[in-house]
Amino acid sequence: MRKLEYPIIILNFKNYSEGTGEKALKLAKIAEEVSKNKNVNIAICPQTVDIRMISQNVDLPVLAQHVDSNNPGSHTGNNLIDAIIEAGAVGTLVNHSEHQLKISEIEAIIEKSKEKGFLTCVCANNIKTSISLAALDPTCCAMEPPELIGGDVSVTTKPDLVRKTVESIKNINPNVIPLVGAGVKTREDIEKAIKLGAKGVLLASGFVKAKNPKQALEEMAEGILS
Amino acid sequence: MRKLEYPIIILNFKNYSEGTGEKALKLAKIAEEVSKNKNVNIAICPQTVDIRMISQNVDLPVLAQHVDSNNPGSHTGNNLIDAIIEAGAVGTLVNHSEHQLKISEIEAIIEKSKEKGFLTCVCANNIKTSISLAALDPTCCAMEPPELIGGDVSVTTKPDLVRKTVESIKNINPNVIPLVGAGVKTREDIEKAIKLGAKGVLLASGFVKAKNPKQALEEMAEGILS
Amino acid sequence: MRKLEYPIIILNFKNYSEGTGEKALKLAKIAEEVSKNKNVNIAICPQTVDIRMISQNVDLPVLAQHVDSNNPGSHTGNNLIDAIIEAGAVGTLVNHSEHQLKISEIEAIIEKSKEKGFLTCVCANNIKTSISLAALDPTCCAMEPPELIGGDVSVTTKPDLVRKTVESIKNINPNVIPLVGAGVKTREDIEKAIKLGAKGVLLASGFVKAKNPKQALEEMAEGILS
Amino acid sequence: MRKLEYPIIILNFKNYSEGTGEKALKLAKIAEEVSKNKNVNIAICPQTVDIRMISQNVDLPVLAQHVDSNNPGSHTGNNLIDAIIEAGAVGTLVNHSEHQLKISEIEAIIEKSKEKGFLTCVCANNIKTSISLAALDPTCCAMEPPELIGGDVSVTTKPDLVRKTVESIKNINPNVIPLVGAGVKTREDIEKAIKLGAKGVLLASGFVKAKNPKQALEEMAEGILS
């Protein structure tokens, strides 16, 4: 299965109407173009129902926004990992601030995913939780302060928070890739995140809801290169 | 948007590996063939990630196994109704025994769905809950005793329960289509359900995990015709 | 077991610090005094941990803020109905907007409570949900628009909403006592609620966080008498 | 506030009818007597509604079975930490297998509790989760394999699991007291747990549902002494 490379920009399409269906495909193609032109690693997190369409039509790694840990069987409405893999995703967000999970479920998702070579990007709301989740050995751990998600203040306005998160994750488990997110919207935000030690960013509205998503992403891509 | 016609067999593919990805598509095509040959109404509930593939390749109405009530926006990992519609589904199961919801969420899903012409098949665990949910004016209300789901004892072994459920739903809201499910696996089970007043059945393992799904479905289709 | 009488003021102490422990007991004694002096029906909903202390020391009916439907057994951290009854409560709120439940759980709580003569005051967020929940045959159904809860705008500023809720509950199940709540803080609010057909109100901050709770409750008590 | 001392036997009364109300008080007095006579550390986890009665009448540390992390305010049906403290509890179980929580909630409960000198005994379902939760710096971490809870096979029949859990907790955070539980019912079970490095056990049915609880607890107390 395809792997992620770092530093990376992970684009969460959320439930934004601009990131749904045909519009999601169009945005994903823009991201693909920017990734190639700028030689920057980008991954896409579309809605579950759009995963197959995007992974079949866009040459970028695709992550699910959420999966469930259950095995195949008598479960209705769950996102079975095997089904998500067959549809073309290489990994998944886990415990996003907008889809929080019980600790035993997070642990089970990480274990099941590992067996299948499926990547896990767990999300944490603060330093303590980042440490706790990094101990579970996910692929990445993305720290996003909930109060900044979807807003105009970037997590990088708190450099100590970013630096300490990165260090804490490394201390507890050097295998885990530290990422940050929340309010990330500009070249400077990303540049700062990388300088503070993050190996990438999660971003959503800064791309999906930008007036000119291509231009916005090109500028942010330069932040990761500089 | 396409409507459902009754009496109907609703095939829930659940998270069964036999109902995932390419295998799901193959099963859906078998269902399409049986539906045409036998002139019987059949709908398919695949996993969310498989909805688009199946609705694009199979000429049967497709239902989601679960949706969320939220509007487009900053929500991660939810099944946005608009996205599910764009992918080709005409409706959804709501509150399946394996994916139970808060009452305010059920009400909101039904209201949002109605505005969009999207069908709702709410599931209830007993007569009382059927009445309560039928009062919310969904398209269908499917009563499934949880203790029989996935087992070998059909709900129709309790004829009084089926009859009383059908009557109770009609009394509270004659617009709601009464369905039953749980343990339904044979021609006789379906025949009995229809005779007791149900306008169709929900079934899962009786088709998806049958040794010969085509033959099993053909036999059950005859139950609905007789 | 003691019953409720109507019209009634139900005082929800929530998790307010003014409604916790010794302070809760003091507030409950004030309510008892107002109830006796004004000859008005009042019930108290303290936190679970304070139920026994208040029911042993105050001569007013006590309701729990929440219970679980499970039978005695291997469950940790749940509010067992039997334990709540033994501690002196005569009933419980169910599905408060701040503690929403699955429909099957609501139905089970109502059934279990009925067997034990324990009263259920289910809470609903709008007219539709009120109808749905009244169909489950609880003792009372209290409609509280979530956006008004804890605020300064009373539900009674929407007279059509209150009137239609009361009528809808009566139509579906005339045994259910219709109540309203959210933002109720003055004599006029309560007077209006009663005139519109409600048999009482749920109120919290209007009493618990009032500068002078005794005076506030006395004034509101007059609203119910007039 | 009173502290726990180790090695310790923590008695979870769950929702057992034998551990409810007056019966709970009687059992707690038996535990008090055994604790004094045998000079063994014992703590009691009664139901929330029984906390005040037991902490006022029994000279043993009392833990809640569950608390919520919210501050005082507009929350209904939650177990406010301040209220639980005022009622006499010195700490709480967190994330018991029968009451599992989101990771951000666990982290918040631990932080809030620490500020108030309130003890936290987090429960984990396996070694990985124990490590993850110990990283959050609770007072104790109790590992209980869910499949053994309430059964007749003790966790100590898996000595490697117990030993590795204890070591893993120590490695990640030497401040955390390692406990184990599930199926613990005999003197030998406890003796083994202590020898394998645990500083105590969680037990429920082995005491609460014993034919002769006093005798059962006396025998288990000897296991901790030996």
PDB file of N, CA and C in Angstrom, chain A residues 135-172:
ATOM      1  N   ALA A 135       1.716   7.114  22.536  1.00  0.00           N
ATOM      2  CA  ALA A 135       2.117   5.856  23.176  1.00  0.00           C
ATOM      3  C   ALA A 135       1.445   4.648  22.530  1.00  0.00           C
ATOM      4  N   LEU A 136       0.357   4.888  21.818  1.00  0.00           N
ATOM      5  CA  LEU A 136      -0.347   3.780  21.159  1.00  0.00           C
ATOM      6  C   LEU A 136       0.253   3.432  19.804  1.00  0.00           C
ATOM      7  N   ASP A 137       1.299   4.158  19.417  1.00  0.00           N
ATOM      8  CA  ASP A 137       2.062   3.862  18.197  1.00  0.00           C
ATOM      9  C   ASP A 137       1.259   4.025  16.890  1.00  0.00           C
ATOM     10  N   PRO A 138       0.606   5.157  16.724  1.00  0.00           N
ATOM     11  CA  PRO A 138      -0.028   5.442  15.439  1.00  0.00           C
ATOM     12  C   PRO A 138       1.048   5.882  14.453  1.00  0.00           C
ATOM     13  N   THR A 139       0.680   6.044  13.187  1.00  0.00           N
ATOM     14  CA  THR A 139       1.647   6.549  12.205  1.00  0.00           C
ATOM     15  C   THR A 139       1.976   8.014  12.498  1.00  0.00           C
ATOM     16  N   CYS A 140       0.953   8.834  12.636  1.00  0.00           N
ATOM     17  CA  CYS A 140       1.137  10.265  12.915  1.00  0.00           C
ATOM     18  C   CYS A 140       0.287  10.637  14.122  1.00  0.00           C
ATOM     19  N   CYS A 141       0.669  11.730  14.755  1.00  0.00           N
ATOM     20  CA  CYS A 141      -0.173  12.310  15.798  1.00  0.00           C
ATOM     21  C   CYS A 141      -0.301  13.800  15.512  1.00  0.00           C
ATOM     22  N   ALA A 142      -1.517  14.240  15.242  1.00  0.00           N
ATOM     23  CA  ALA A 142      -1.765  15.642  14.895  1.00  0.00           C
ATOM     24  C   ALA A 142      -2.428  16.349  16.062  1.00  0.00           C
ATOM     25  N   MET A 143      -1.757  17.350  16.606  1.00  0.00           N
ATOM     26  CA  MET A 143      -2.325  18.092  17.741  1.00  0.00           C
ATOM     27  C   MET A 143      -3.065  19.313  17.207  1.00  0.00           C
ATOM     28  N   GLU A 144      -4.334  19.424  17.564  1.00  0.00           N
ATOM     29  CA  GLU A 144      -5.161  20.548  17.132  1.00  0.00           C
ATOM     30  C   GLU A 144      -5.949  21.094  18.321  1.00  0.00           C
ATOM     31  N   PRO A 145      -5.635  22.286  18.813  1.00  0.00           N
ATOM     32  CA  PRO A 145      -6.448  22.849  19.902  1.00  0.00           C
ATOM     33  C   PRO A 145      -7.876  23.094  19.403  1.00  0.00           C
ATOM     34  N   PRO A 146      -8.868  22.468  20.022  1.00  0.00           N
ATOM     35  CA  PRO A 146     -10.250  22.526  19.505  1.00  0.00           C
ATOM     36  C   PRO A 146     -10.763  23.947  19.347  1.00  0.00           C
ATOM     37  N   GLU A 147     -10.341  24.854  20.244  1.00  0.00           N
ATOM     38  CA  GLU A 147     -10.875  26.207  20.192  1.00  0.00           C
ATOM     39  C   GLU A 147     -10.368  26.962  18.961  1.00  0.00           C
ATOM     40  N   LEU A 148      -9.328  26.459  18.291  1.00  0.00           N
ATOM     41  CA  LEU A 148      -8.809  27.144  17.091  1.00  0.00           C
ATOM     42  C   LEU A 148      -9.304  26.514  15.791  1.00  0.00           C
ATOM     43  N   ILE A 149      -9.884  25.308  15.867  1.00  0.00           N
ATOM     44  CA  ILE A 149     -10.304  24.604  14.651  1.00  0.00           C
ATOM     45  C   ILE A 149     -11.376  25.398  13.911  1.00  0.00           C
ATOM     46  N   GLY A 150     -11.162  25.589  12.628  1.00  0.00           N
ATOM     47  CA  GLY A 150     -12.148  26.286  11.805  1.00  0.00           C
ATOM     48  C   GLY A 150     -12.109  27.796  11.945  1.00  0.00           C
ATOM     49  N   GLY A 151     -11.165  28.296  12.776  1.00  0.00           N
ATOM     50  CA  GLY A 151     -11.097  29.739  13.000  1.00  0.00           C
ATOM     51  C   GLY A 151      -9.962  30.394  12.229  1.00  0.00           C
ATOM     52  N   ASP A 152      -9.694  31.650  12.562  1.00  0.00           N
ATOM     53  CA  ASP A 152      -8.696  32.419  11.827  1.00  0.00           C
ATOM     54  C   ASP A 152      -7.388  32.588  12.582  1.00  0.00           C
ATOM     55  N   VAL A 153      -7.311  32.001  13.777  1.00  0.00           N
ATOM     56  CA  VAL A 153      -6.063  32.079  14.539  1.00  0.00           C
ATOM     57  C   VAL A 153      -5.352  30.736  14.409  1.00  0.00           C
ATOM     58  N   SER A 154      -4.122  30.785  13.879  1.00  0.00           N
ATOM     59  CA  SER A 154      -3.394  29.539  13.635  1.00  0.00           C
ATOM     60  C   SER A 154      -2.772  29.000  14.909  1.00  0.00           C
ATOM     61  N   VAL A 155      -2.705  27.668  14.986  1.00  0.00           N
ATOM     62  CA  VAL A 155      -2.031  26.996  16.099  1.00  0.00           C
ATOM     63  C   VAL A 155      -0.594  27.499  16.242  1.00  0.00           C
ATOM     64  N   THR A 156      -0.033  27.981  15.149  1.00  0.00           N
ATOM     65  CA  THR A 156       1.368  28.425  15.188  1.00  0.00           C
ATOM     66  C   THR A 156       1.542  29.783  15.872  1.00  0.00           C
ATOM     67  N   THR A 157       0.425  30.415  16.231  1.00  0.00           N
ATOM     68  CA  THR A 157       0.553  31.627  17.065  1.00  0.00           C
ATOM     69  C   THR A 157       0.924  31.235  18.497  1.00  0.00           C
ATOM     70  N   LYS A 158       0.967  29.948  18.751  1.00  0.00           N
ATOM     71  CA  LYS A 158       1.397  29.438  20.060  1.00  0.00           C
ATOM     72  C   LYS A 158       2.633  28.569  19.861  1.00  0.00           C
ATOM     73  N   PRO A 159       3.773  29.206  19.544  1.00  0.00           N
ATOM     74  CA  PRO A 159       4.963  28.424  19.187  1.00  0.00           C
ATOM     75  C   PRO A 159       5.412  27.466  20.286  1.00  0.00           C
ATOM     76  N   ASP A 160       5.265  27.887  21.539  1.00  0.00           N
ATOM     77  CA  ASP A 160       5.684  26.988  22.622  1.00  0.00           C
ATOM     78  C   ASP A 160       4.852  25.727  22.654  1.00  0.00           C
ATOM     79  N   LEU A 161       3.584  25.904  22.387  1.00  0.00           N
ATOM     80  CA  LEU A 161       2.675  24.751  22.362  1.00  0.00           C
ATOM     81  C   LEU A 161       3.110  23.778  21.264  1.00  0.00           C
ATOM     82  N   VAL A 162       3.390  24.309  20.066  1.00  0.00           N
ATOM     83  CA  VAL A 162       3.783  23.444  18.951  1.00  0.00           C
ATOM     84  C   VAL A 162       5.111  22.745  19.271  1.00  0.00           C
ATOM     85  N   ARG A 163       6.079  23.537  19.734  1.00  0.00           N
ATOM     86  CA  ARG A 163       7.407  22.967  20.008  1.00  0.00           C
ATOM     87  C   ARG A 163       7.330  21.883  21.080  1.00  0.00           C
ATOM     88  N   LYS A 164       6.584  22.186  22.115  1.00  0.00           N
ATOM     89  CA  LYS A 164       6.509  21.228  23.223  1.00  0.00           C
ATOM     90  C   LYS A 164       5.741  19.959  22.816  1.00  0.00           C
ATOM     91  N   THR A 165       4.742  20.130  21.964  1.00  0.00           N
ATOM     92  CA  THR A 165       4.012  18.956  21.465  1.00  0.00           C
ATOM     93  C   THR A 165       4.940  18.056  20.664  1.00  0.00           C
ATOM     94  N   VAL A 166       5.692  18.681  19.764  1.00  0.00           N
ATOM     95  CA  VAL A 166       6.615  17.907  18.927  1.00  0.00           C
ATOM     96  C   VAL A 166       7.626  17.164  19.790  1.00  0.00           C
ATOM     97  N   GLU A 167       8.183  17.854  20.756  1.00  0.00           N
ATOM     98  CA  GLU A 167       9.177  17.219  21.634  1.00  0.00           C
ATOM     99  C   GLU A 167       8.556  16.101  22.462  1.00  0.00           C
ATOM    100  N   SER A 168       7.352  16.353  22.962  1.00  0.00           N
ATOM    101  CA  SER A 168       6.701  15.353  23.816  1.00  0.00           C
ATOM    102  C   SER A 168       6.407  14.081  23.037  1.00  0.00           C
ATOM    103  N   ILE A 169       5.950  14.251  21.815  1.00  0.00           N
ATOM    104  CA  ILE A 169       5.659  13.077  20.980  1.00  0.00           C
ATOM    105  C   ILE A 169       6.957  12.313  20.707  1.00  0.00           C
ATOM    106  N   LYS A 170       8.027  13.038  20.376  1.00  0.00           N
ATOM    107  CA  LYS A 170       9.321  12.372  20.105  1.00  0.00           C
ATOM    108  C   LYS A 170       9.818  11.617  21.333  1.00  0.00           C
ATOM    109  N   ASN A 171       9.658  12.247  22.499  1.00  0.00           N
ATOM    110  CA  ASN A 171      10.149  11.607  23.727  1.00  0.00           C
ATOM    111  C   ASN A 171       9.427  10.305  24.019  1.00  0.00           C
ATOM    112  N   ILE A 172       8.129  10.336  23.844  1.00  0.00           N
ATOM    113  CA  ILE A 172       7.362   9.144  24.221  1.00  0.00           C
ATOM    114  C   ILE A 172       7.497   8.054  23.166  1.00  0.00           C
TER     115      ILE A 172
END
